[in-house]
């Protein structure tokens, strides 16, 4: 299929694609595929006012009825899976299977949110006073801004939007300027769901496209109580304090520097499979990508040799081809950052395998690279920095304590894992003295989390939680209620106040 066929199949019209100022390029071959209209920052107050208007209506719609909208969204996504997946491949450069996997992740969170819409449970709490009952009620919070990154251009919106909408919050989405087309196509799918739903209020689900001025309007508005932002630690460092300063609620999902500890007892065949997928998949551009391999000195050389062999046979190239496993980086600037990181790693005493630019057998114009392995003498500055590219730094260790200390000694705290068949090691890694990350796995790589768990991490990862478990609470306000059904007015804590 040509680029135009893919755009058309995803429902984008010539009018959508032309007549604007924001150029959109496909990372596959660098071709300009559209020039779309951006939202004028001057329109933002009206956008936010529409969301506030929608909130006043939507918060009164019973949650299970709100869930019906998400059930319909899930149905529409199922019907559009192939077309939207192909567009993710075109615009973000993901291989076909990962493009489809991303849409599946959207469908999964819709299913989760539909069930949730009949829950949203509060507790009933024992009161110390006779004739009293205490409980907590979860209420809708207000418009939720969702700022997403290029690497999961649609799934991250759906984690936030599906929860926010069943929780009673309208959504304003600002996608990455690198991937607005997948967002536009997703909005068309959402519009189909809303049409079938019937009476969704105007402004319930909006899309704004543009740069920092558009984002800032959302970040600075008191009428947008929740700002969920996914992206770099640099971006989060700007957004988080601004939202907090106006007493809004930031939900931040920022950088990761995810590690795997490989213990002496590890099943190395399994470890190699997990390492290759999580270090190389999505061309190293997941926030959960495996970036640091902390291997016991007794298995390190064997493991590195196996990895070099596996890396040597990885098909790099056109992500639309069924056999490709490593697609392009998002752009040439990204490749330049990868090369600079590898140069720095060498200067720090690292031994680099692979990492060269690939120009033959790949579409011209894209930024294709060989994934790299860098054996490092220590956890240097470069290792401690997240470079959004397929670079795997390898470190050795002697004791588990040392391995856990290395794993934790980075600014980021998203995902982590250990490969071991030793129960003491596995449980120690998961314990309070183990991994300091939001995600810690045993005998599974750090990437490719299911939607059922809460997703996010600590330290410079931002502390937010999205997706499953009770992450929905981040989109609602908690109200504690005490009801007196007695005929007297006893005070708590035994206080007397008779008059
Ligand atoms: C991201 O890279 O921003 O766990 C999200 C994973 C995916 C989500 C990644 N389910 O790798």
Tab-separated table of C-alpha atoms in Angstrom, residues 139-384:
chain	number	residue	atom	x	y	z
A	139	UNK	CA	-16.867	12.181	41.943
A	140	UNK	CA	-15.864	13.380	38.478
A	141	UNK	CA	-13.080	15.931	38.622
A	142	UNK	CA	-13.333	18.055	35.461
A	143	UNK	CA	-11.622	18.348	32.082
A	144	UNK	CA	-8.504	16.223	31.680
A	145	UNK	CA	-5.721	17.278	29.299
A	146	UNK	CA	-3.840	14.376	27.751
A	147	UNK	CA	-0.431	15.229	26.290
A	148	UNK	CA	1.076	12.274	24.460
A	149	UNK	CA	4.403	11.348	22.874
A	150	UNK	CA	5.220	10.043	19.394
A	151	UNK	CA	6.233	6.552	20.480
A	152	UNK	CA	2.791	5.395	21.624
A	153	UNK	CA	0.803	7.887	19.571
A	154	UNK	CA	-2.632	6.413	20.278
A	155	UNK	CA	-2.501	3.874	23.136
A	156	UNK	CA	-1.449	6.384	25.777
A	157	UNK	CA	-4.382	8.635	24.862
A	158	UNK	CA	-6.706	5.662	25.256
A	159	UNK	CA	-5.345	4.719	28.713
A	160	UNK	CA	-6.174	8.223	29.864
A	161	UNK	CA	-9.304	8.904	27.829
A	162	UNK	CA	-11.071	5.605	28.565
A	163	UNK	CA	-10.591	6.090	32.307
A	164	UNK	CA	-11.273	9.838	32.318
A	165	UNK	CA	-14.498	9.443	30.332
A	166	UNK	CA	-15.978	6.701	32.522
A	167	UNK	CA	-14.916	8.765	35.543
A	168	UNK	CA	-16.986	11.683	34.187
A	169	UNK	CA	-14.189	13.894	32.863
A	170	UNK	CA	-14.098	15.423	29.361
A	171	UNK	CA	-10.797	14.992	27.527
A	172	UNK	CA	-8.652	17.441	25.567
A	173	UNK	CA	-5.887	15.675	23.678
A	174	UNK	CA	-2.663	17.281	22.529
A	175	UNK	CA	-0.669	14.667	20.609
A	176	UNK	CA	3.006	14.926	19.703
A	177	UNK	CA	3.606	17.267	16.760
A	178	UNK	CA	5.360	14.286	15.148
A	179	UNK	CA	2.227	12.119	15.180
A	180	UNK	CA	-0.936	14.181	14.717
A	181	UNK	CA	-2.380	11.984	11.958
A	182	UNK	CA	-2.897	8.930	14.143
A	183	UNK	CA	-4.611	11.257	16.621
A	184	UNK	CA	-6.895	12.659	13.921
A	185	UNK	CA	-7.784	9.148	12.750
A	186	UNK	CA	-8.475	8.087	16.347
A	187	UNK	CA	-10.779	11.067	16.805
A	188	UNK	CA	-12.760	9.957	13.770
A	189	UNK	CA	-13.158	6.532	15.357
A	190	UNK	CA	-14.243	8.226	18.594
A	191	UNK	CA	-16.715	10.370	16.682
A	192	UNK	CA	-18.298	7.225	15.225
A	193	UNK	CA	-18.677	5.843	18.748
A	194	UNK	CA	-20.197	9.129	19.939
A	195	UNK	CA	-22.643	9.176	17.060
A	196	UNK	CA	-23.860	5.700	17.944
A	197	UNK	CA	-23.995	6.678	21.617
A	198	UNK	CA	-26.384	9.476	20.721
A	199	UNK	CA	-26.310	12.178	23.339
A	200	UNK	CA	-22.669	12.805	24.202
A	201	UNK	CA	-22.322	16.493	25.075
A	202	UNK	CA	-20.524	18.798	22.667
A	203	UNK	CA	-16.872	19.210	23.658
A	204	UNK	CA	-16.636	15.884	25.506
A	205	UNK	CA	-13.643	14.733	23.532
A	206	UNK	CA	-11.481	17.271	21.741
A	207	UNK	CA	-8.226	17.267	19.831
A	208	UNK	CA	-5.854	20.209	19.669
A	209	UNK	CA	-2.777	20.167	17.477
A	210	UNK	CA	0.212	22.379	17.876
A	211	UNK	CA	3.319	23.321	19.737
A	212	UNK	CA	4.197	24.661	23.169
A	213	UNK	CA	1.657	27.548	23.135
A	214	UNK	CA	-1.233	25.099	22.794
A	215	UNK	CA	0.180	22.841	25.496
A	216	UNK	CA	0.799	25.775	27.795
A	217	UNK	CA	-2.811	26.910	27.574
A	218	UNK	CA	-3.823	23.529	28.981
A	219	UNK	CA	-1.051	23.436	31.558
A	220	UNK	CA	-1.863	26.922	32.856
A	221	UNK	CA	-5.664	26.800	32.920
A	222	UNK	CA	-7.396	26.405	36.267
A	223	UNK	CA	-10.328	25.006	34.299
A	224	UNK	CA	-8.288	21.923	33.414
A	225	UNK	CA	-7.840	20.240	36.806
A	226	UNK	CA	-5.989	17.184	35.491
A	227	UNK	CA	-3.009	17.235	33.144
A	228	UNK	CA	-1.708	13.814	32.174
A	229	UNK	CA	1.574	14.177	30.313
A	230	UNK	CA	3.767	11.496	28.780
A	231	UNK	CA	7.179	12.362	27.399
A	232	UNK	CA	10.645	13.439	28.384
A	233	UNK	CA	11.759	14.270	31.906
A	234	UNK	CA	12.621	17.737	30.593
A	235	UNK	CA	9.010	18.280	29.483
A	236	UNK	CA	7.643	16.893	32.761
A	237	UNK	CA	9.960	19.153	34.724
A	238	UNK	CA	8.246	22.125	33.092
A	239	UNK	CA	4.655	20.831	33.088
A	240	UNK	CA	4.554	19.314	36.596
A	241	UNK	CA	5.493	22.412	38.631
A	242	UNK	CA	3.232	24.668	36.538
A	243	UNK	CA	0.204	22.434	37.067
A	244	UNK	CA	1.015	22.053	40.763
A	245	UNK	CA	1.472	25.831	41.169
A	246	UNK	CA	-2.160	26.393	40.175
A	247	UNK	CA	-3.296	23.470	42.368
A	248	UNK	CA	-4.041	21.210	39.440
A	249	UNK	CA	-3.250	17.521	39.407
A	250	UNK	CA	-0.385	16.386	37.182
A	251	UNK	CA	-0.160	12.736	36.131
A	252	UNK	CA	3.365	12.379	34.781
A	253	UNK	CA	4.836	9.450	32.890
A	254	UNK	CA	8.353	10.498	31.915
A	255	UNK	CA	11.716	8.939	31.174
A	256	UNK	CA	12.813	5.422	32.017
A	257	UNK	CA	16.237	3.835	32.293
A	258	UNK	CA	15.102	0.283	32.670
A	259	UNK	CA	17.411	-2.511	33.746
A	260	UNK	CA	17.523	-6.274	33.792
A	261	UNK	CA	19.582	-8.173	36.334
A	262	UNK	CA	20.672	-11.571	35.037
A	263	UNK	CA	21.605	-13.846	37.927
A	264	UNK	CA	23.829	-16.953	37.752
A	265	UNK	CA	20.811	-19.295	37.815
A	266	UNK	CA	18.942	-17.485	35.005
A	267	UNK	CA	17.504	-19.390	32.071
A	268	UNK	CA	19.761	-17.711	29.519
A	269	UNK	CA	17.719	-18.752	26.476
A	270	UNK	CA	14.699	-17.013	27.931
A	271	UNK	CA	16.771	-14.051	29.034
A	272	UNK	CA	18.155	-13.589	25.508
A	273	UNK	CA	14.629	-13.597	24.029
A	274	UNK	CA	13.452	-11.073	26.609
A	275	UNK	CA	16.510	-8.858	26.162
A	276	UNK	CA	16.269	-8.733	22.389
A	277	UNK	CA	12.557	-7.852	22.395
A	278	UNK	CA	12.799	-5.275	25.126
A	279	UNK	CA	16.070	-3.623	24.017
A	280	UNK	CA	15.441	-3.662	20.279
A	281	UNK	CA	11.634	-3.697	19.909
A	282	UNK	CA	10.107	-0.390	18.747
A	283	UNK	CA	13.733	0.465	17.786
A	284	UNK	CA	14.466	1.169	21.444
A	285	UNK	CA	11.861	3.925	21.578
A	286	UNK	CA	9.594	2.728	24.374
A	287	UNK	CA	9.745	4.404	27.736
A	288	UNK	CA	9.982	0.822	29.026
A	289	UNK	CA	12.828	-0.185	26.658
A	290	UNK	CA	15.591	-2.214	28.274
A	291	UNK	CA	18.599	0.107	28.449
A	292	UNK	CA	20.839	-1.497	31.069
A	293	UNK	CA	21.841	-5.130	31.398
A	294	UNK	CA	23.368	-5.944	34.774
A	295	UNK	CA	24.757	-9.441	34.329
A	296	UNK	CA	26.483	-11.582	36.943
A	297	UNK	CA	30.187	-11.817	36.144
A	298	UNK	CA	29.886	-15.617	35.771
A	299	UNK	CA	27.374	-15.333	32.889
A	300	UNK	CA	28.208	-11.932	31.452
A	301	UNK	CA	30.600	-12.956	28.655
A	302	UNK	CA	28.432	-15.871	27.548
A	303	UNK	CA	25.368	-13.643	27.516
A	304	UNK	CA	27.071	-10.858	25.565
A	305	UNK	CA	28.333	-13.380	23.003
A	306	UNK	CA	24.815	-14.757	22.532
A	307	UNK	CA	23.401	-11.249	22.214
A	308	UNK	CA	25.971	-10.188	19.636
A	309	UNK	CA	25.011	-13.272	17.628
A	310	UNK	CA	21.259	-12.561	17.953
A	311	UNK	CA	21.737	-8.887	17.084
A	312	UNK	CA	23.694	-9.888	13.969
A	313	UNK	CA	20.638	-11.575	12.466
A	314	UNK	CA	18.016	-8.926	13.263
A	315	UNK	CA	16.181	-7.721	10.172
A	316	UNK	CA	16.403	-3.905	10.104
A	317	UNK	CA	14.270	-2.114	7.554
A	318	UNK	CA	10.870	-1.205	6.236
A	319	UNK	CA	8.431	-1.634	9.134
A	320	UNK	CA	5.641	-2.567	6.730
A	321	UNK	CA	7.478	-5.768	5.737
A	322	UNK	CA	6.305	-8.804	7.715
A	323	UNK	CA	9.865	-10.009	8.389
A	324	UNK	CA	11.224	-6.721	9.769
A	325	UNK	CA	11.880	-6.537	13.502
A	326	UNK	CA	13.681	-3.199	13.721
A	327	UNK	CA	12.018	-0.254	12.001
A	328	UNK	CA	13.341	3.291	11.686
A	329	UNK	CA	13.996	5.811	14.423
A	330	UNK	CA	11.485	8.638	14.482
A	331	UNK	CA	13.857	11.028	12.705
A	332	UNK	CA	17.473	11.818	11.832
A	333	UNK	CA	17.961	13.979	14.926
A	334	UNK	CA	17.185	10.902	16.976
A	335	UNK	CA	19.831	8.923	15.109
A	336	UNK	CA	22.352	11.734	15.689
A	337	UNK	CA	21.618	11.572	19.431
A	338	UNK	CA	22.198	7.820	19.348
A	339	UNK	CA	25.555	8.259	17.582
A	340	UNK	CA	26.581	10.963	20.056
A	341	UNK	CA	25.692	8.710	23.011
A	342	UNK	CA	27.757	5.865	21.538
A	343	UNK	CA	30.744	8.193	20.996
A	344	UNK	CA	30.451	9.340	24.585
A	345	UNK	CA	30.189	5.747	25.814
A	346	UNK	CA	33.422	4.926	23.938
A	347	UNK	CA	35.142	7.941	25.469
A	348	UNK	CA	34.092	6.627	28.879
A	349	UNK	CA	35.826	3.319	28.153
A	350	UNK	CA	32.910	1.434	26.610
A	351	UNK	CA	33.271	-1.286	23.993
A	352	UNK	CA	30.550	-0.827	21.381
A	353	UNK	CA	29.142	-3.560	19.128
A	354	UNK	CA	26.871	-2.477	16.253
A	355	UNK	CA	25.197	0.926	16.252
A	356	UNK	CA	26.064	1.827	12.675
A	357	UNK	CA	23.690	3.651	10.363
A	358	UNK	CA	22.013	1.268	7.907
A	359	UNK	CA	21.560	2.545	4.371
A	360	UNK	CA	21.359	-0.546	2.195
A	361	UNK	CA	18.281	-2.726	1.951
A	362	UNK	CA	16.176	-0.081	3.702
A	363	UNK	CA	13.900	2.645	2.329
A	364	UNK	CA	15.956	5.742	1.557
A	365	UNK	CA	15.242	8.819	3.629
A	366	UNK	CA	14.533	7.047	6.932
A	367	UNK	CA	16.873	6.887	9.954
A	368	UNK	CA	17.733	3.191	10.195
A	369	UNK	CA	20.342	1.890	12.632
A	370	UNK	CA	21.846	-1.354	13.827
A	371	UNK	CA	20.889	-1.808	17.475
A	372	UNK	CA	23.963	-1.383	19.677
A	373	UNK	CA	25.440	-3.163	22.662
A	374	UNK	CA	27.922	-1.187	24.758
A	375	UNK	CA	29.971	-3.067	27.347
A	376	UNK	CA	30.723	-0.479	30.010
A	377	UNK	CA	33.392	-0.366	32.716
A	378	UNK	CA	30.994	1.348	35.135
A	379	UNK	CA	27.625	3.094	35.360
A	380	UNK	CA	28.871	6.282	33.701
A	381	UNK	CA	27.002	9.505	32.855
A	382	UNK	CA	25.931	8.137	29.482
A	383	UNK	CA	24.510	4.995	31.060
A	384	UNK	CA	22.578	7.095	33.536
